[in-house]
Amino acid sequence: MKIQIKQSVDQALQALNKQQREVISLRFGLEDGKKWVLQEIANEYNLTRERIRQIQNTALKQLRKDPCVQSLSEVVSHVEDTLRLCGGVSSEERLCLSCEASTKAEKNYVHLLLTIAEQFSQASETDHAEKHWYLDEESRDRAHGILEHLHTEIEKKKDAVLESQEVEGVLANAPYQCPADYTVITDLSKKVSRNYRGEWGIKGHPEIALNTLAGYITVVLRTEGKPLHFTEISKKISEAKGSPCHQESCHNELVRRKEFILVGRGMYALAGMGYRSGTVADIILAILKEKGPMTQAVIIERVKKERLVKDQSIVSVLNNNKQFVKNEDKEYCLAEE
């Protein structure tokens, strides 16, 4: 379909004179994907910015006339069908994908097609939605109503990361029926987004935006639900991003942030997994303060729930730390007791 769009649009452009074709080509970035601003084109032709605007508007008006658009009927029908399947609204990126347009220039051809075909209208950015294309006002208003409902509900849980099932539950109670593929509407959202695992939340949430290494580490550890070695964390982040995550950078982030806890040699967990920060001695100290005197076997069992260490390492700490002593029942307790 992408070749047909280019051929069809190029054919429609033949209805214009040479200057009009060149202005449209530069303005929409049909050659190399770069869209020229009016002033750049004006400088190229030694004309005023306003004159270039007039040439552009005249060319677009001419292209919108029926004789010029007839050659585009097949591709216009394809895009129209795609929009209908999306509930009458869609992002431009989704429409480009349906046309197999991948390069900037190919996507710009789709944009020009959408601009000159009378079937399509573009909605301006709102408080709830990014710019998008629609077939009729009813479809546009329905999408906006669904987004407003979604934002109201998710903002009540702004610190949460939601699974798809939770979002589906929210949309099921929206004032309008959502398309079966609800992402055609949610992808238009200005406030809600998904991460690479399909989890939802407010766009600024670190585990949704994933614009920091810490965000990726948190998602990886939460997904695994267990401690991981920093090299394994780095590997999983690289797979998620599709680009290398350097082990050293990952390890530095794990060390410096308090939400990540060292639980073994190079092994890290999330604080919310039930692990405490500190050394083995710190853990033993906290356990004895909470529970009182314990036998060596019980201490080892409890410490190993919070640290991935060998039994002998725990015994060594017990026997070589002046904070811990044995009582007459041969249980370890705090020296101060």
mmCIF file of C-alpha atoms in Angstrom:
data_model
loop_
_atom_site.group_PDB
_atom_site.id
_atom_site.type_symbol
_atom_site.label_atom_id
_atom_site.label_comp_id
_atom_site.label_asym_id
_atom_site.label_seq_id
_atom_site.Cartn_x
_atom_site.Cartn_y
_atom_site.Cartn_z
ATOM 1 C CA MET A 1 0.000 0.000 0.000
ATOM 2 C CA LYS A 2 2.832 2.442 0.708
ATOM 3 C CA ILE A 3 4.037 2.397 -2.950
ATOM 4 C CA GLN A 4 0.497 2.933 -4.159
ATOM 5 C CA ILE A 5 0.059 5.949 -1.885
ATOM 6 C CA LYS A 6 3.215 7.581 -3.233
ATOM 7 C CA GLN A 7 2.277 6.865 -6.834
ATOM 8 C CA SER A 8 -1.300 8.058 -6.330
ATOM 9 C CA VAL A 9 -0.311 11.261 -4.554
ATOM 10 C CA ASP A 10 2.395 11.994 -7.136
ATOM 11 C CA GLN A 11 -0.222 11.509 -9.836
ATOM 12 C CA ALA A 12 -2.579 13.951 -8.105
ATOM 13 C CA LEU A 13 0.256 16.482 -7.804
ATOM 14 C CA GLN A 14 0.503 16.605 -11.596
ATOM 15 C CA ALA A 15 -2.629 18.749 -11.518
ATOM 16 C CA LEU A 16 -0.481 21.531 -10.037
ATOM 17 C CA ASN A 17 1.968 23.793 -11.780
ATOM 18 C CA LYS A 18 5.707 23.340 -11.211
ATOM 19 C CA GLN A 19 6.018 25.979 -8.507
ATOM 20 C CA GLN A 20 3.002 24.650 -6.600
ATOM 21 C CA ARG A 21 4.340 21.086 -6.747
ATOM 22 C CA GLU A 22 7.725 22.178 -5.439
ATOM 23 C CA VAL A 23 6.214 24.189 -2.581
ATOM 24 C CA ILE A 24 3.956 21.289 -1.540
ATOM 25 C CA SER A 25 6.828 18.819 -1.814
ATOM 26 C CA LEU A 26 9.075 20.942 0.393
ATOM 27 C CA ARG A 27 6.351 21.930 2.839
ATOM 28 C CA PHE A 28 5.228 18.326 3.423
ATOM 29 C CA GLY A 29 8.695 16.783 3.191
ATOM 30 C CA LEU A 30 7.931 14.415 0.316
ATOM 31 C CA GLU A 31 11.494 14.088 -0.919
ATOM 32 C CA ASP A 32 13.703 13.358 2.075
ATOM 33 C CA GLY A 33 11.278 13.602 4.988
ATOM 34 C CA LYS A 34 12.345 17.114 6.036
ATOM 35 C CA LYS A 35 9.428 19.534 6.208
ATOM 36 C CA TRP A 36 10.474 23.054 5.302
ATOM 37 C CA VAL A 37 8.950 26.013 7.143
ATOM 38 C CA LEU A 38 7.425 28.826 5.119
ATOM 39 C CA GLN A 39 10.393 31.157 5.650
ATOM 40 C CA GLU A 40 12.895 28.560 4.417
ATOM 41 C CA ILE A 41 10.922 28.113 1.204
ATOM 42 C CA ALA A 42 10.529 31.873 0.850
ATOM 43 C CA ASN A 43 14.292 32.292 1.076
ATOM 44 C CA GLU A 44 14.804 29.542 -1.520
ATOM 45 C CA TYR A 45 12.477 31.241 -4.039
ATOM 46 C CA ASN A 46 13.306 34.825 -3.054
ATOM 47 C CA LEU A 47 9.654 35.436 -2.240
ATOM 48 C CA THR A 48 7.850 36.607 0.886
ATOM 49 C CA ARG A 49 6.652 34.186 3.512
ATOM 50 C CA GLU A 50 3.067 35.281 2.867
ATOM 51 C CA ARG A 51 3.420 34.609 -0.863
ATOM 52 C CA ILE A 52 4.582 31.046 -0.166
ATOM 53 C CA ARG A 53 1.591 30.581 2.144
ATOM 54 C CA GLN A 54 -0.713 31.724 -0.653
ATOM 55 C CA ILE A 55 0.877 29.308 -3.129
ATOM 56 C CA GLN A 56 0.516 26.463 -0.628
ATOM 57 C CA ASN A 57 -3.122 27.217 0.168
ATOM 58 C CA THR A 58 -4.032 27.559 -3.509
ATOM 59 C CA ALA A 59 -2.348 24.221 -4.268
ATOM 60 C CA LEU A 60 -4.123 22.419 -1.404
ATOM 61 C CA LYS A 61 -7.448 23.896 -2.435
ATOM 62 C CA GLN A 62 -6.893 22.671 -5.984
ATOM 63 C CA LEU A 63 -5.879 19.204 -4.778
ATOM 64 C CA ARG A 64 -9.074 18.920 -2.739
ATOM 65 C CA LYS A 65 -11.199 19.287 -5.874
ATOM 66 C CA ASP A 66 -12.826 16.060 -6.988
ATOM 67 C CA PRO A 67 -10.919 15.623 -10.276
ATOM 68 C CA CYS A 68 -7.599 15.738 -8.447
ATOM 69 C CA VAL A 69 -8.594 13.323 -5.704
ATOM 70 C CA GLN A 70 -10.204 10.717 -7.960
ATOM 71 C CA SER A 71 -6.850 9.065 -8.574
ATOM 72 C CA LEU A 72 -6.540 8.652 -4.812
ATOM 73 C CA SER A 73 -9.854 6.846 -4.367
ATOM 74 C CA GLU A 74 -8.354 3.423 -3.607
ATOM 75 C CA VAL A 75 -5.905 4.609 -0.968
ATOM 76 C CA VAL A 76 -8.463 7.001 0.529
ATOM 77 C CA SER A 77 -10.887 4.082 0.871
ATOM 78 C CA HIS A 78 -8.193 2.042 2.591
ATOM 79 C CA VAL A 79 -7.515 4.783 5.154
ATOM 80 C CA GLU A 80 -11.248 5.376 5.627
ATOM 81 C CA ASP A 81 -11.806 1.665 6.323
ATOM 82 C CA THR A 82 -8.962 1.725 8.832
ATOM 83 C CA LEU A 83 -10.514 4.682 10.610
ATOM 84 C CA ARG A 84 -13.894 2.962 10.782
ATOM 85 C CA LEU A 85 -12.290 -0.122 12.317
ATOM 86 C CA CYS A 86 -10.763 2.213 14.915
ATOM 87 C CA GLY A 87 -14.145 3.639 15.868
ATOM 88 C CA GLY A 88 -13.807 6.660 13.618
ATOM 89 C CA VAL A 89 -10.689 8.114 15.275
ATOM 90 C CA SER A 90 -6.997 7.349 15.041
ATOM 91 C CA SER A 91 -3.554 8.724 15.577
ATOM 92 C CA GLU A 92 -1.653 9.556 12.406
ATOM 93 C CA GLU A 93 1.031 7.053 13.401
ATOM 94 C CA ARG A 94 -1.505 4.208 13.426
ATOM 95 C CA LEU A 95 -2.787 5.202 9.987
ATOM 96 C CA CYS A 96 0.783 5.297 8.666
ATOM 97 C CA LEU A 97 1.315 1.821 10.062
ATOM 98 C CA SER A 98 -1.791 0.553 8.271
ATOM 99 C CA CYS A 99 -0.349 1.943 5.030
ATOM 100 C CA GLU A 100 3.047 0.341 5.708
ATOM 101 C CA ALA A 101 4.633 3.785 5.740
ATOM 102 C CA SER A 102 7.824 3.602 7.785
ATOM 103 C CA THR A 103 10.225 6.320 6.589
ATOM 104 C CA LYS A 104 9.649 10.007 7.275
ATOM 105 C CA ALA A 105 8.985 10.700 3.616
ATOM 106 C CA GLU A 106 6.444 7.855 3.373
ATOM 107 C CA LYS A 107 4.660 9.096 6.493
ATOM 108 C CA ASN A 108 4.601 12.601 5.042
ATOM 109 C CA TYR A 109 2.839 11.253 1.951
ATOM 110 C CA VAL A 110 0.164 9.803 4.237
ATOM 111 C CA HIS A 111 -0.126 13.162 6.012
ATOM 112 C CA LEU A 112 -0.645 14.968 2.696
ATOM 113 C CA LEU A 113 -3.253 12.394 1.692
ATOM 114 C CA LEU A 114 -5.130 12.948 4.966
ATOM 115 C CA THR A 115 -4.904 16.711 4.457
ATOM 116 C CA ILE A 116 -6.365 16.821 0.958
ATOM 117 C CA ALA A 117 -9.030 14.089 1.241
ATOM 118 C CA GLU A 118 -12.326 15.642 2.313
ATOM 119 C CA GLN A 119 -13.362 12.517 4.237
ATOM 120 C CA PHE A 120 -10.857 13.215 7.005
ATOM 121 C CA SER A 121 -10.657 15.967 9.610
ATOM 122 C CA GLN A 122 -7.892 16.621 12.101
ATOM 123 C CA ALA A 123 -8.758 17.373 15.725
ATOM 124 C CA SER A 124 -6.552 19.870 17.505
ATOM 125 C CA GLU A 125 -4.767 18.982 20.714
ATOM 126 C CA THR A 126 -6.996 19.188 23.815
ATOM 127 C CA ASP A 127 -6.486 18.774 27.560
ATOM 128 C CA HIS A 128 -7.109 15.054 27.111
ATOM 129 C CA ALA A 129 -6.077 14.144 23.566
ATOM 130 C CA GLU A 130 -3.131 14.595 21.239
ATOM 131 C CA LYS A 131 -3.806 15.653 17.649
ATOM 132 C CA HIS A 132 -5.683 12.942 15.774
ATOM 133 C CA TRP A 133 -7.791 12.259 12.700
ATOM 134 C CA TYR A 134 -11.517 11.515 12.698
ATOM 135 C CA LEU A 135 -14.347 10.749 10.309
ATOM 136 C CA ASP A 136 -17.187 12.619 12.014
ATOM 137 C CA GLU A 137 -17.831 14.764 15.060
ATOM 138 C CA GLU A 138 -19.757 12.013 16.821
ATOM 139 C CA SER A 139 -16.716 9.709 16.700
ATOM 140 C CA ARG A 140 -14.442 12.522 17.866
ATOM 141 C CA ASP A 141 -16.692 13.478 20.796
ATOM 142 C CA ARG A 142 -17.086 9.839 21.835
ATOM 143 C CA ALA A 143 -13.314 9.371 21.937
ATOM 144 C CA HIS A 144 -12.867 12.561 23.956
ATOM 145 C CA GLY A 145 -15.531 11.429 26.441
ATOM 146 C CA ILE A 146 -13.838 8.056 26.908
ATOM 147 C CA LEU A 147 -10.457 9.699 27.467
ATOM 148 C CA GLU A 148 -11.865 12.154 29.995
ATOM 149 C CA HIS A 149 -13.407 9.256 31.946
ATOM 150 C CA LEU A 150 -10.157 7.264 31.784
ATOM 151 C CA HIS A 151 -8.077 10.187 33.026
ATOM 152 C CA THR A 152 -10.449 10.946 35.906
ATOM 153 C CA GLU A 153 -10.304 7.350 37.131
ATOM 154 C CA ILE A 154 -6.581 6.764 36.699
ATOM 155 C CA GLU A 155 -5.636 10.061 38.307
ATOM 156 C CA LYS A 156 -7.275 8.681 41.458
ATOM 157 C CA LYS A 157 -4.501 6.060 41.353
ATOM 158 C CA LYS A 158 -1.748 8.305 40.024
ATOM 159 C CA ASP A 159 0.992 6.503 41.936
ATOM 160 C CA ALA A 160 -0.091 3.064 40.729
ATOM 161 C CA VAL A 161 0.978 0.933 37.792
ATOM 162 C CA LEU A 162 -2.089 -0.798 36.361
ATOM 163 C CA GLU A 163 -2.468 -4.047 34.467
ATOM 164 C CA SER A 164 -4.487 -4.116 31.231
ATOM 165 C CA GLN A 165 -7.392 -5.840 32.982
ATOM 166 C CA GLU A 166 -7.726 -2.912 35.381
ATOM 167 C CA VAL A 167 -7.809 -0.419 32.523
ATOM 168 C CA GLU A 168 -10.383 -2.537 30.699
ATOM 169 C CA GLY A 169 -12.530 -2.407 33.831
ATOM 170 C CA VAL A 170 -12.312 1.389 33.879
ATOM 171 C CA LEU A 171 -13.220 1.636 30.192
ATOM 172 C CA ALA A 172 -16.162 -0.734 30.642
ATOM 173 C CA ASN A 173 -17.763 1.934 32.836
ATOM 174 C CA ALA A 174 -17.076 4.804 30.430
ATOM 175 C CA PRO A 175 -20.057 6.920 29.262
ATOM 176 C CA TYR A 176 -19.513 5.677 25.690
ATOM 177 C CA GLN A 177 -18.821 2.227 24.321
ATOM 178 C CA CYS A 178 -15.140 1.771 23.608
ATOM 179 C CA PRO A 179 -13.881 -0.064 20.479
ATOM 180 C CA ALA A 180 -12.808 -3.676 21.018
ATOM 181 C CA ASP A 181 -9.222 -2.554 20.512
ATOM 182 C CA TYR A 182 -9.349 0.239 23.065
ATOM 183 C CA THR A 183 -5.742 1.250 22.352
ATOM 184 C CA VAL A 184 -6.934 3.131 19.252
ATOM 185 C CA ILE A 185 -8.375 5.660 21.701
ATOM 186 C CA THR A 186 -6.013 5.349 24.662
ATOM 187 C CA ASP A 187 -3.041 5.923 22.352
ATOM 188 C CA LEU A 188 -4.422 9.429 21.814
ATOM 189 C CA SER A 189 -4.200 10.198 25.534
ATOM 190 C CA LYS A 190 -2.151 13.153 26.777
ATOM 191 C CA LYS A 191 -2.111 11.872 30.351
ATOM 192 C CA VAL A 192 -2.021 8.066 30.296
ATOM 193 C CA SER A 193 0.447 5.739 28.633
ATOM 194 C CA ARG A 194 1.859 2.187 28.609
ATOM 195 C CA ASN A 195 5.323 0.840 29.186
ATOM 196 C CA TYR A 196 6.924 -1.954 27.160
ATOM 197 C CA ARG A 197 5.165 -4.587 29.300
ATOM 198 C CA GLY A 198 1.723 -3.175 28.527
ATOM 199 C CA GLU A 199 1.291 -1.740 32.023
ATOM 200 C CA TRP A 200 -0.605 1.515 32.348
ATOM 201 C CA GLY A 201 -0.252 4.667 34.402
ATOM 202 C CA ILE A 202 0.149 8.434 34.389
ATOM 203 C CA LYS A 203 2.689 9.432 31.725
ATOM 204 C CA GLY A 204 5.073 10.989 34.214
ATOM 205 C CA HIS A 205 5.258 7.858 36.371
ATOM 206 C CA PRO A 206 8.889 6.606 36.302
ATOM 207 C CA GLU A 207 7.810 3.022 35.578
ATOM 208 C CA ILE A 208 5.647 4.176 32.664
ATOM 209 C CA ALA A 209 7.733 6.960 31.136
ATOM 210 C CA LEU A 210 10.897 4.871 31.579
ATOM 211 C CA ASN A 211 13.058 7.914 30.948
ATOM 212 C CA THR A 212 15.479 6.908 33.694
ATOM 213 C CA LEU A 213 17.575 3.813 34.255
ATOM 214 C CA ALA A 214 16.049 3.476 37.720
ATOM 215 C CA GLY A 215 12.604 3.149 36.134
ATOM 216 C CA TYR A 216 13.742 0.260 33.957
ATOM 217 C CA ILE A 217 15.459 -1.456 36.910
ATOM 218 C CA THR A 218 12.277 -1.171 38.982
ATOM 219 C CA VAL A 219 10.115 -2.680 36.235
ATOM 220 C CA VAL A 220 12.558 -5.548 35.661
ATOM 221 C CA LEU A 221 12.795 -6.447 39.359
ATOM 222 C CA ARG A 222 9.060 -6.098 39.909
ATOM 223 C CA THR A 223 8.354 -8.263 36.876
ATOM 224 C CA GLU A 224 10.713 -11.005 38.032
ATOM 225 C CA GLY A 225 9.485 -10.808 41.609
ATOM 226 C CA LYS A 226 12.837 -11.901 42.991
ATOM 227 C CA PRO A 227 16.405 -10.610 43.419
ATOM 228 C CA LEU A 228 18.620 -10.566 40.340
ATOM 229 C CA HIS A 229 22.317 -10.110 39.717
ATOM 230 C CA PHE A 230 23.102 -6.698 38.258
ATOM 231 C CA THR A 231 24.428 -8.320 35.045
ATOM 232 C CA GLU A 232 21.083 -10.064 34.545
ATOM 233 C CA ILE A 233 19.197 -6.834 35.229
ATOM 234 C CA SER A 234 21.354 -5.059 32.659
ATOM 235 C CA LYS A 235 20.691 -7.787 30.106
ATOM 236 C CA LYS A 236 16.916 -7.591 30.567
ATOM 237 C CA ILE A 237 16.960 -3.809 30.263
ATOM 238 C CA SER A 238 18.913 -4.088 26.997
ATOM 239 C CA GLU A 239 16.283 -6.495 25.670
ATOM 240 C CA ALA A 240 13.472 -4.143 26.679
ATOM 241 C CA LYS A 241 15.069 -1.008 25.229
ATOM 242 C CA GLY A 242 16.459 -2.627 22.126
ATOM 243 C CA SER A 243 19.764 -0.908 22.856
ATOM 244 C CA PRO A 244 22.700 -1.728 25.158
ATOM 245 C CA CYS A 245 22.454 -1.061 28.876
ATOM 246 C CA HIS A 246 25.990 -0.973 30.247
ATOM 247 C CA GLN A 247 26.525 -3.170 33.295
ATOM 248 C CA GLU A 248 28.612 -0.550 35.069
ATOM 249 C CA SER A 249 25.898 2.094 34.704
ATOM 250 C CA CYS A 250 23.281 -0.357 35.929
ATOM 251 C CA HIS A 251 25.389 -1.320 38.945
ATOM 252 C CA ASN A 252 26.081 2.310 39.838
ATOM 253 C CA GLU A 253 22.348 3.068 39.777
ATOM 254 C CA LEU A 254 21.593 0.068 41.974
ATOM 255 C CA VAL A 255 24.213 1.128 44.515
ATOM 256 C CA ARG A 256 23.227 4.777 44.791
ATOM 257 C CA ARG A 257 19.429 4.486 45.092
ATOM 258 C CA LYS A 258 17.789 3.443 48.347
ATOM 259 C CA GLU A 259 14.890 1.639 46.648
ATOM 260 C CA PHE A 260 17.318 -1.088 45.544
ATOM 261 C CA ILE A 261 18.726 -3.345 48.236
ATOM 262 C CA LEU A 262 21.860 -5.446 48.044
ATOM 263 C CA VAL A 263 20.850 -8.938 49.214
ATOM 264 C CA GLY A 264 23.861 -10.951 48.081
ATOM 265 C CA ARG A 265 27.059 -10.629 46.105
ATOM 266 C CA GLY A 266 25.970 -8.486 43.147
ATOM 267 C CA MET A 267 22.324 -9.442 43.822
ATOM 268 C CA TYR A 268 19.694 -6.725 44.225
ATOM 269 C CA ALA A 269 16.009 -6.596 45.153
ATOM 270 C CA LEU A 270 13.332 -3.948 45.499
ATOM 271 C CA ALA A 271 12.753 -2.562 48.967
ATOM 272 C CA GLY A 272 9.062 -3.425 48.591
ATOM 273 C CA MET A 273 9.882 -7.119 48.302
ATOM 274 C CA GLY A 274 10.366 -7.348 52.059
ATOM 275 C CA TYR A 275 14.116 -6.921 52.215
ATOM 276 C CA ARG A 276 15.854 -4.547 54.593
ATOM 277 C CA SER A 277 18.880 -2.481 53.787
ATOM 278 C CA GLY A 278 22.121 -2.887 55.684
ATOM 279 C CA THR A 279 24.768 -5.518 56.374
ATOM 280 C CA VAL A 280 24.160 -9.029 57.685
ATOM 281 C CA ALA A 281 25.024 -7.707 61.128
ATOM 282 C CA ASP A 282 22.373 -4.982 60.732
ATOM 283 C CA ILE A 283 19.772 -7.595 59.808
ATOM 284 C CA ILE A 284 20.628 -9.787 62.811
ATOM 285 C CA LEU A 285 20.499 -6.740 65.056
ATOM 286 C CA ALA A 286 17.052 -5.770 63.769
ATOM 287 C CA ILE A 287 15.729 -9.328 64.110
ATOM 288 C CA LEU A 288 16.920 -9.683 67.715
ATOM 289 C CA LYS A 289 15.474 -6.286 68.630
ATOM 290 C CA GLU A 290 12.119 -7.330 67.194
ATOM 291 C CA LYS A 291 11.911 -10.947 68.361
ATOM 292 C CA GLY A 292 14.306 -11.268 71.269
ATOM 293 C CA PRO A 293 16.872 -14.050 71.879
ATOM 294 C CA MET A 294 17.086 -16.808 69.251
ATOM 295 C CA THR A 295 19.109 -19.891 68.524
ATOM 296 C CA GLN A 296 21.723 -19.859 65.821
ATOM 297 C CA ALA A 297 19.562 -22.046 63.561
ATOM 298 C CA VAL A 298 16.558 -19.707 63.813
ATOM 299 C CA ILE A 299 18.709 -16.629 63.165
ATOM 300 C CA ILE A 300 20.202 -18.263 60.083
ATOM 301 C CA GLU A 301 16.738 -19.147 58.808
ATOM 302 C CA ARG A 302 15.433 -15.612 59.295
ATOM 303 C CA VAL A 303 18.484 -13.863 57.856
ATOM 304 C CA LYS A 304 18.362 -16.034 54.727
ATOM 305 C CA LYS A 305 14.867 -14.756 54.061
ATOM 306 C CA GLU A 306 16.422 -11.329 53.615
ATOM 307 C CA ARG A 307 19.904 -12.065 52.350
ATOM 308 C CA LEU A 308 21.350 -14.500 49.821
ATOM 309 C CA VAL A 309 24.327 -15.557 51.939
ATOM 310 C CA LYS A 310 25.847 -18.828 53.079
ATOM 311 C CA ASP A 311 25.140 -20.179 56.558
ATOM 312 C CA GLN A 312 28.802 -19.899 57.509
ATOM 313 C CA SER A 313 28.831 -16.191 56.683
ATOM 314 C CA ILE A 314 25.982 -15.636 59.148
ATOM 315 C CA VAL A 315 27.704 -17.757 61.820
ATOM 316 C CA SER A 316 30.895 -15.772 61.318
ATOM 317 C CA VAL A 317 29.051 -12.494 61.897
ATOM 318 C CA LEU A 318 27.384 -13.874 65.037
ATOM 319 C CA ASN A 319 30.666 -15.032 66.518
ATOM 320 C CA ASN A 320 32.793 -12.064 65.572
ATOM 321 C CA ASN A 321 30.510 -9.177 66.430
ATOM 322 C CA LYS A 322 30.604 -7.718 69.915
ATOM 323 C CA GLN A 323 26.926 -6.733 69.638
ATOM 324 C CA PHE A 324 25.811 -10.383 69.940
ATOM 325 C CA VAL A 325 26.339 -12.727 72.879
ATOM 326 C CA LYS A 326 24.922 -16.058 74.041
ATOM 327 C CA ASN A 327 22.727 -16.217 77.106
ATOM 328 C CA GLU A 328 22.471 -19.094 79.557
ATOM 329 C CA ASP A 329 19.974 -20.834 77.248
ATOM 330 C CA LYS A 330 22.605 -20.743 74.478
ATOM 331 C CA GLU A 331 20.515 -18.305 72.492
ATOM 332 C CA TYR A 332 21.960 -15.247 70.852
ATOM 333 C CA CYS A 333 20.867 -11.902 72.205
ATOM 334 C CA LEU A 334 22.052 -8.322 72.162
ATOM 335 C CA ALA A 335 25.115 -7.667 74.304
ATOM 336 C CA GLU A 336 23.415 -4.761 76.017
ATOM 337 C CA GLU A 337 20.736 -7.097 77.360
#
